[in-house]
């Protein structure tokens, strides 16, 4: 198994596809997706385009769908949800499909949707992702951070590092054998520095600051928890993730 970390979707190679791709958008898309599936949501369907989301979701009955739209950290008017995992309660989402479009996370998923295996990861479900990788041993694994509008984000790279760090620890393999690019080593270093205080890291992150201005401290607290959800969001068809 070779691990590759890419800080943003734009940095991934365009001439190849990995056996397994993992999209990461800690604040907050992939954290929200994991929460939805953990509490009984039927599936999560991702869109980069809001109009397309509205069009496709119209074919689902109102009692079987939820629409989540976020731009710039704020909820899109006319949508039931923004991008907060705390809003995704069992009472609201059980048995429903979440149709979601966010500023960054849905773009990352769409960039890697042609991989044989596509997963969504956050700190909250890190252990489930790592367990799957150790059991299945895919030959090449891309961990793709969503970043923020094409630029690097601390929290996504730290989460990529958390996944790689756990694999190194559990396999006892030399980092040189596992790391396919330098970004893996840097991601592990970032995670190792902040693993005992991820919430403080989020306070330093540009998107964390953006969410704090929107009074989303409780979201940051939730997203900073590690290994609390035993759920693996896995793509079943392009753009549609279900519990793996």
mmCIF file of C-alpha atoms in Angstrom:
data_model
loop_
_atom_site.group_PDB
_atom_site.id
_atom_site.type_symbol
_atom_site.label_atom_id
_atom_site.label_comp_id
_atom_site.label_asym_id
_atom_site.label_seq_id
_atom_site.Cartn_x
_atom_site.Cartn_y
_atom_site.Cartn_z
ATOM 1 C CA UNK A 1 0.000 0.000 0.000
ATOM 2 C CA UNK A 2 1.335 3.406 -1.021
ATOM 3 C CA UNK A 3 -0.157 6.533 0.513
ATOM 4 C CA UNK A 4 -0.285 9.883 -1.252
ATOM 5 C CA UNK A 5 -1.533 13.102 0.329
ATOM 6 C CA UNK A 6 -2.795 16.008 -1.782
ATOM 7 C CA UNK A 7 -3.623 19.240 0.007
ATOM 8 C CA UNK A 8 -6.357 20.225 -2.471
ATOM 9 C CA UNK A 9 -8.292 18.524 -5.309
ATOM 10 C CA UNK A 10 -6.461 20.753 -7.795
ATOM 11 C CA UNK A 11 -3.106 19.197 -6.853
ATOM 12 C CA UNK A 12 -4.094 15.613 -7.725
ATOM 13 C CA UNK A 13 -2.581 14.094 -10.891
ATOM 14 C CA UNK A 14 -4.897 14.345 -13.873
ATOM 15 C CA UNK A 15 -3.417 11.409 -15.802
ATOM 16 C CA UNK A 16 -4.044 8.613 -13.297
ATOM 17 C CA UNK A 17 -6.622 7.265 -10.868
ATOM 18 C CA UNK A 18 -5.827 5.528 -7.556
ATOM 19 C CA UNK A 19 -7.345 2.260 -6.417
ATOM 20 C CA UNK A 20 -8.696 4.077 -3.352
ATOM 21 C CA UNK A 21 -9.378 7.789 -2.907
ATOM 22 C CA UNK A 22 -10.318 9.415 0.392
ATOM 23 C CA UNK A 23 -11.902 12.859 0.394
ATOM 24 C CA UNK A 24 -11.357 14.960 3.515
ATOM 25 C CA UNK A 25 -13.240 18.118 4.452
ATOM 26 C CA UNK A 26 -13.049 18.292 8.225
ATOM 27 C CA UNK A 27 -14.795 21.682 8.442
ATOM 28 C CA UNK A 28 -17.361 20.457 7.721
ATOM 29 C CA UNK A 29 -18.646 18.432 4.775
ATOM 30 C CA UNK A 30 -17.145 14.989 5.399
ATOM 31 C CA UNK A 31 -17.767 15.309 9.152
ATOM 32 C CA UNK A 32 -21.424 16.023 8.344
ATOM 33 C CA UNK A 33 -21.620 13.105 5.887
ATOM 34 C CA UNK A 34 -20.258 10.680 8.488
ATOM 35 C CA UNK A 35 -22.748 11.977 11.062
ATOM 36 C CA UNK A 36 -25.715 11.626 8.675
ATOM 37 C CA UNK A 37 -24.890 8.001 7.878
ATOM 38 C CA UNK A 38 -24.087 7.211 11.508
ATOM 39 C CA UNK A 39 -27.554 8.271 12.671
ATOM 40 C CA UNK A 40 -29.490 6.435 9.977
ATOM 41 C CA UNK A 41 -29.504 8.559 6.836
ATOM 42 C CA UNK A 42 -30.206 6.492 3.693
ATOM 43 C CA UNK A 43 -27.422 8.063 1.634
ATOM 44 C CA UNK A 44 -25.563 11.285 0.924
ATOM 45 C CA UNK A 45 -25.573 12.589 -2.650
ATOM 46 C CA UNK A 46 -23.065 15.332 -3.453
ATOM 47 C CA UNK A 47 -23.233 18.161 -5.957
ATOM 48 C CA UNK A 48 -20.932 21.052 -6.788
ATOM 49 C CA UNK A 49 -23.793 22.880 -8.532
ATOM 50 C CA UNK A 50 -26.784 24.076 -6.501
ATOM 51 C CA UNK A 51 -29.171 24.150 -9.452
ATOM 52 C CA UNK A 52 -28.349 20.541 -10.329
ATOM 53 C CA UNK A 53 -28.935 19.549 -6.712
ATOM 54 C CA UNK A 54 -32.380 21.131 -6.770
ATOM 55 C CA UNK A 55 -33.259 19.459 -10.063
ATOM 56 C CA UNK A 56 -32.192 15.945 -9.047
ATOM 57 C CA UNK A 57 -33.671 16.127 -5.553
ATOM 58 C CA UNK A 58 -37.079 17.112 -6.970
ATOM 59 C CA UNK A 59 -37.537 13.491 -8.064
ATOM 60 C CA UNK A 60 -37.530 12.408 -4.390
ATOM 61 C CA UNK A 61 -40.593 12.793 -2.185
ATOM 62 C CA UNK A 62 -40.336 15.529 0.432
ATOM 63 C CA UNK A 63 -40.439 13.070 3.333
ATOM 64 C CA UNK A 64 -37.460 11.134 1.933
ATOM 65 C CA UNK A 65 -35.067 13.998 1.189
ATOM 66 C CA UNK A 66 -33.128 16.765 2.884
ATOM 67 C CA UNK A 67 -31.311 19.549 1.074
ATOM 68 C CA UNK A 68 -28.115 20.950 2.530
ATOM 69 C CA UNK A 69 -26.438 23.936 0.916
ATOM 70 C CA UNK A 70 -23.428 25.918 2.151
ATOM 71 C CA UNK A 71 -21.444 28.706 0.588
ATOM 72 C CA UNK A 72 -18.729 30.620 2.429
ATOM 73 C CA UNK A 73 -19.591 28.783 5.639
ATOM 74 C CA UNK A 74 -23.190 30.001 5.686
ATOM 75 C CA UNK A 75 -26.423 28.160 4.881
ATOM 76 C CA UNK A 76 -27.844 28.769 1.410
ATOM 77 C CA UNK A 77 -31.315 30.383 1.615
ATOM 78 C CA UNK A 78 -34.118 27.962 0.817
ATOM 79 C CA UNK A 79 -32.260 24.849 1.979
ATOM 80 C CA UNK A 80 -33.306 22.920 5.081
ATOM 81 C CA UNK A 81 -29.718 22.560 6.281
ATOM 82 C CA UNK A 82 -26.365 24.263 5.952
ATOM 83 C CA UNK A 83 -23.291 22.182 6.662
ATOM 84 C CA UNK A 84 -23.435 21.607 10.412
ATOM 85 C CA UNK A 85 -23.077 18.042 11.709
ATOM 86 C CA UNK A 86 -24.906 19.126 14.873
ATOM 87 C CA UNK A 87 -28.102 19.745 12.892
ATOM 88 C CA UNK A 88 -28.118 16.150 11.609
ATOM 89 C CA UNK A 89 -30.108 14.497 14.379
ATOM 90 C CA UNK A 90 -31.563 10.974 14.083
ATOM 91 C CA UNK A 91 -35.068 12.448 14.216
ATOM 92 C CA UNK A 92 -34.364 14.636 11.199
ATOM 93 C CA UNK A 93 -32.296 12.402 8.909
ATOM 94 C CA UNK A 94 -33.236 8.778 9.627
ATOM 95 C CA UNK A 95 -34.243 7.038 6.391
ATOM 96 C CA UNK A 96 -33.695 10.157 4.291
ATOM 97 C CA UNK A 97 -31.232 11.013 1.549
ATOM 98 C CA UNK A 98 -29.140 14.131 2.111
ATOM 99 C CA UNK A 99 -28.579 16.124 -1.076
ATOM 100 C CA UNK A 100 -25.597 18.334 -0.278
ATOM 101 C CA UNK A 101 -23.503 21.015 -1.955
ATOM 102 C CA UNK A 102 -20.698 22.776 -0.105
ATOM 103 C CA UNK A 103 -17.977 25.245 -1.015
ATOM 104 C CA UNK A 104 -15.130 22.730 -0.997
ATOM 105 C CA UNK A 105 -15.903 19.178 0.164
ATOM 106 C CA UNK A 106 -18.273 18.176 -2.606
ATOM 107 C CA UNK A 107 -15.727 19.368 -5.172
ATOM 108 C CA UNK A 108 -13.097 17.070 -3.666
ATOM 109 C CA UNK A 109 -15.425 14.084 -3.877
ATOM 110 C CA UNK A 110 -16.290 14.824 -7.482
ATOM 111 C CA UNK A 111 -12.605 15.119 -8.397
ATOM 112 C CA UNK A 112 -11.908 11.539 -7.199
ATOM 113 C CA UNK A 113 -15.226 9.874 -8.009
ATOM 114 C CA UNK A 114 -13.691 7.706 -10.761
ATOM 115 C CA UNK A 115 -11.456 5.802 -8.352
ATOM 116 C CA UNK A 116 -12.368 2.164 -7.766
ATOM 117 C CA UNK A 117 -13.003 2.896 -4.073
ATOM 118 C CA UNK A 118 -14.060 6.327 -2.816
ATOM 119 C CA UNK A 119 -14.362 7.099 0.901
ATOM 120 C CA UNK A 120 -15.128 10.197 2.954
ATOM 121 C CA UNK A 121 -13.025 10.796 6.055
ATOM 122 C CA UNK A 122 -12.913 13.179 8.989
ATOM 123 C CA UNK A 123 -11.344 13.032 12.430
ATOM 124 C CA UNK A 124 -14.620 11.643 13.779
ATOM 125 C CA UNK A 125 -14.450 8.444 11.690
ATOM 126 C CA UNK A 126 -10.673 8.147 11.272
ATOM 127 C CA UNK A 127 -10.476 4.708 12.932
ATOM 128 C CA UNK A 128 -13.131 3.221 10.613
ATOM 129 C CA UNK A 129 -11.244 4.483 7.551
ATOM 130 C CA UNK A 130 -7.928 3.125 8.810
ATOM 131 C CA UNK A 131 -9.458 -0.258 9.651
ATOM 132 C CA UNK A 132 -10.839 -0.534 6.116
ATOM 133 C CA UNK A 133 -7.460 0.305 4.563
ATOM 134 C CA UNK A 134 -5.647 -2.229 6.726
ATOM 135 C CA UNK A 135 -8.176 -4.951 5.883
ATOM 136 C CA UNK A 136 -8.434 -4.268 2.145
ATOM 137 C CA UNK A 137 -4.826 -3.186 1.474
ATOM 138 C CA UNK A 138 -5.503 -1.129 -1.684
ATOM 139 C CA UNK A 139 -2.367 -0.706 -3.763
ATOM 140 C CA UNK A 140 -2.534 3.082 -4.076
ATOM 141 C CA UNK A 141 -4.384 5.442 -1.733
ATOM 142 C CA UNK A 142 -4.894 9.148 -2.335
ATOM 143 C CA UNK A 143 -5.956 11.213 0.666
ATOM 144 C CA UNK A 144 -7.307 14.429 -0.812
ATOM 145 C CA UNK A 145 -7.892 17.496 1.314
ATOM 146 C CA UNK A 146 -10.617 19.867 0.209
ATOM 147 C CA UNK A 147 -8.738 23.009 1.154
ATOM 148 C CA UNK A 148 -10.492 26.329 0.810
ATOM 149 C CA UNK A 149 -11.268 27.500 -2.725
ATOM 150 C CA UNK A 150 -8.108 25.903 -4.071
ATOM 151 C CA UNK A 151 -5.736 26.789 -1.245
ATOM 152 C CA UNK A 152 -4.196 24.733 1.573
ATOM 153 C CA UNK A 153 -6.111 24.148 4.807
ATOM 154 C CA UNK A 154 -4.497 23.097 8.080
ATOM 155 C CA UNK A 155 -7.358 20.901 9.285
ATOM 156 C CA UNK A 156 -7.650 18.719 6.167
ATOM 157 C CA UNK A 157 -3.929 18.052 5.965
ATOM 158 C CA UNK A 158 -3.842 17.293 9.700
ATOM 159 C CA UNK A 159 -6.633 14.747 9.179
ATOM 160 C CA UNK A 160 -4.730 13.165 6.297
ATOM 161 C CA UNK A 161 -1.802 12.966 8.690
ATOM 162 C CA UNK A 162 -3.997 11.334 11.340
ATOM 163 C CA UNK A 163 -4.932 8.565 8.898
ATOM 164 C CA UNK A 164 -1.337 8.026 7.755
ATOM 165 C CA UNK A 165 -0.007 8.200 11.332
ATOM 166 C CA UNK A 166 -2.388 5.452 12.461
ATOM 167 C CA UNK A 167 -1.433 3.210 9.534
ATOM 168 C CA UNK A 168 2.275 3.639 10.295
ATOM 169 C CA UNK A 169 1.673 2.817 13.952
ATOM 170 C CA UNK A 170 -0.450 -0.251 13.294
ATOM 171 C CA UNK A 171 1.680 -1.780 10.521
ATOM 172 C CA UNK A 172 5.107 -0.933 11.963
ATOM 173 C CA UNK A 173 6.229 -0.378 8.384
ATOM 174 C CA UNK A 174 8.920 2.237 7.732
ATOM 175 C CA UNK A 175 7.440 5.549 6.618
ATOM 176 C CA UNK A 176 9.601 5.379 3.475
ATOM 177 C CA UNK A 177 7.749 2.235 2.407
ATOM 178 C CA UNK A 178 4.287 3.727 2.902
ATOM 179 C CA UNK A 179 4.786 7.319 1.766
ATOM 180 C CA UNK A 180 4.298 7.903 -1.936
ATOM 181 C CA UNK A 181 5.036 11.634 -1.730
ATOM 182 C CA UNK A 182 6.595 14.167 0.642
ATOM 183 C CA UNK A 183 3.179 15.461 1.643
ATOM 184 C CA UNK A 184 2.545 12.267 3.639
ATOM 185 C CA UNK A 185 5.514 13.011 5.875
ATOM 186 C CA UNK A 186 4.521 16.647 6.319
ATOM 187 C CA UNK A 187 0.911 15.703 7.106
ATOM 188 C CA UNK A 188 2.030 13.245 9.780
ATOM 189 C CA UNK A 189 4.300 15.908 11.281
ATOM 190 C CA UNK A 190 1.439 18.420 11.397
ATOM 191 C CA UNK A 191 -0.916 15.930 13.038
ATOM 192 C CA UNK A 192 1.723 14.812 15.522
ATOM 193 C CA UNK A 193 2.231 18.397 16.690
ATOM 194 C CA UNK A 194 -1.482 19.073 17.208
ATOM 195 C CA UNK A 195 -3.079 15.678 17.918
ATOM 196 C CA UNK A 196 -3.660 16.507 21.590
ATOM 197 C CA UNK A 197 -5.279 19.850 20.840
ATOM 198 C CA UNK A 198 -7.051 19.774 17.505
ATOM 199 C CA UNK A 199 -9.545 22.392 18.608
ATOM 200 C CA UNK A 200 -6.724 24.901 19.066
ATOM 201 C CA UNK A 201 -5.447 24.007 15.589
ATOM 202 C CA UNK A 202 -8.911 24.812 14.216
ATOM 203 C CA UNK A 203 -8.699 28.222 15.901
ATOM 204 C CA UNK A 204 -5.498 28.893 13.911
ATOM 205 C CA UNK A 205 -6.978 27.641 10.630
ATOM 206 C CA UNK A 206 -8.401 30.254 8.260
ATOM 207 C CA UNK A 207 -11.663 28.351 7.811
ATOM 208 C CA UNK A 208 -11.885 27.752 11.544
ATOM 209 C CA UNK A 209 -11.673 31.523 12.049
ATOM 210 C CA UNK A 210 -14.326 31.987 9.368
ATOM 211 C CA UNK A 211 -16.668 29.604 11.187
ATOM 212 C CA UNK A 212 -15.984 31.260 14.541
ATOM 213 C CA UNK A 213 -17.127 34.556 13.021
ATOM 214 C CA UNK A 214 -20.343 32.722 12.097
ATOM 215 C CA UNK A 215 -20.771 31.580 15.735
ATOM 216 C CA UNK A 216 -19.940 27.942 14.943
ATOM 217 C CA UNK A 217 -17.709 27.138 17.940
ATOM 218 C CA UNK A 218 -19.812 24.084 18.831
ATOM 219 C CA UNK A 219 -19.291 22.751 15.302
ATOM 220 C CA UNK A 220 -15.533 23.135 15.715
ATOM 221 C CA UNK A 221 -15.680 21.259 19.015
ATOM 222 C CA UNK A 222 -17.606 18.404 17.407
ATOM 223 C CA UNK A 223 -15.333 18.225 14.358
ATOM 224 C CA UNK A 224 -12.213 18.083 16.550
ATOM 225 C CA UNK A 225 -13.231 14.767 18.150
ATOM 226 C CA UNK A 226 -11.299 11.717 16.935
ATOM 227 C CA UNK A 227 -12.657 8.188 16.363
ATOM 228 C CA UNK A 228 -16.156 8.759 17.772
ATOM 229 C CA UNK A 229 -18.131 7.345 14.812
ATOM 230 C CA UNK A 230 -17.840 3.782 13.561
ATOM 231 C CA UNK A 231 -19.049 4.626 10.081
ATOM 232 C CA UNK A 232 -17.456 4.451 6.639
ATOM 233 C CA UNK A 233 -19.082 6.656 3.970
ATOM 234 C CA UNK A 234 -18.381 4.783 0.729
ATOM 235 C CA UNK A 235 -19.335 5.708 -2.818
ATOM 236 C CA UNK A 236 -21.871 3.260 -4.272
ATOM 237 C CA UNK A 237 -22.341 5.104 -7.565
ATOM 238 C CA UNK A 238 -20.783 8.374 -8.730
ATOM 239 C CA UNK A 239 -21.632 11.074 -6.213
ATOM 240 C CA UNK A 240 -23.680 8.814 -3.927
ATOM 241 C CA UNK A 241 -22.215 7.655 -0.616
ATOM 242 C CA UNK A 242 -23.754 5.064 1.664
ATOM 243 C CA UNK A 243 -22.635 3.359 4.819
ATOM 244 C CA UNK A 244 -19.909 0.879 3.874
#
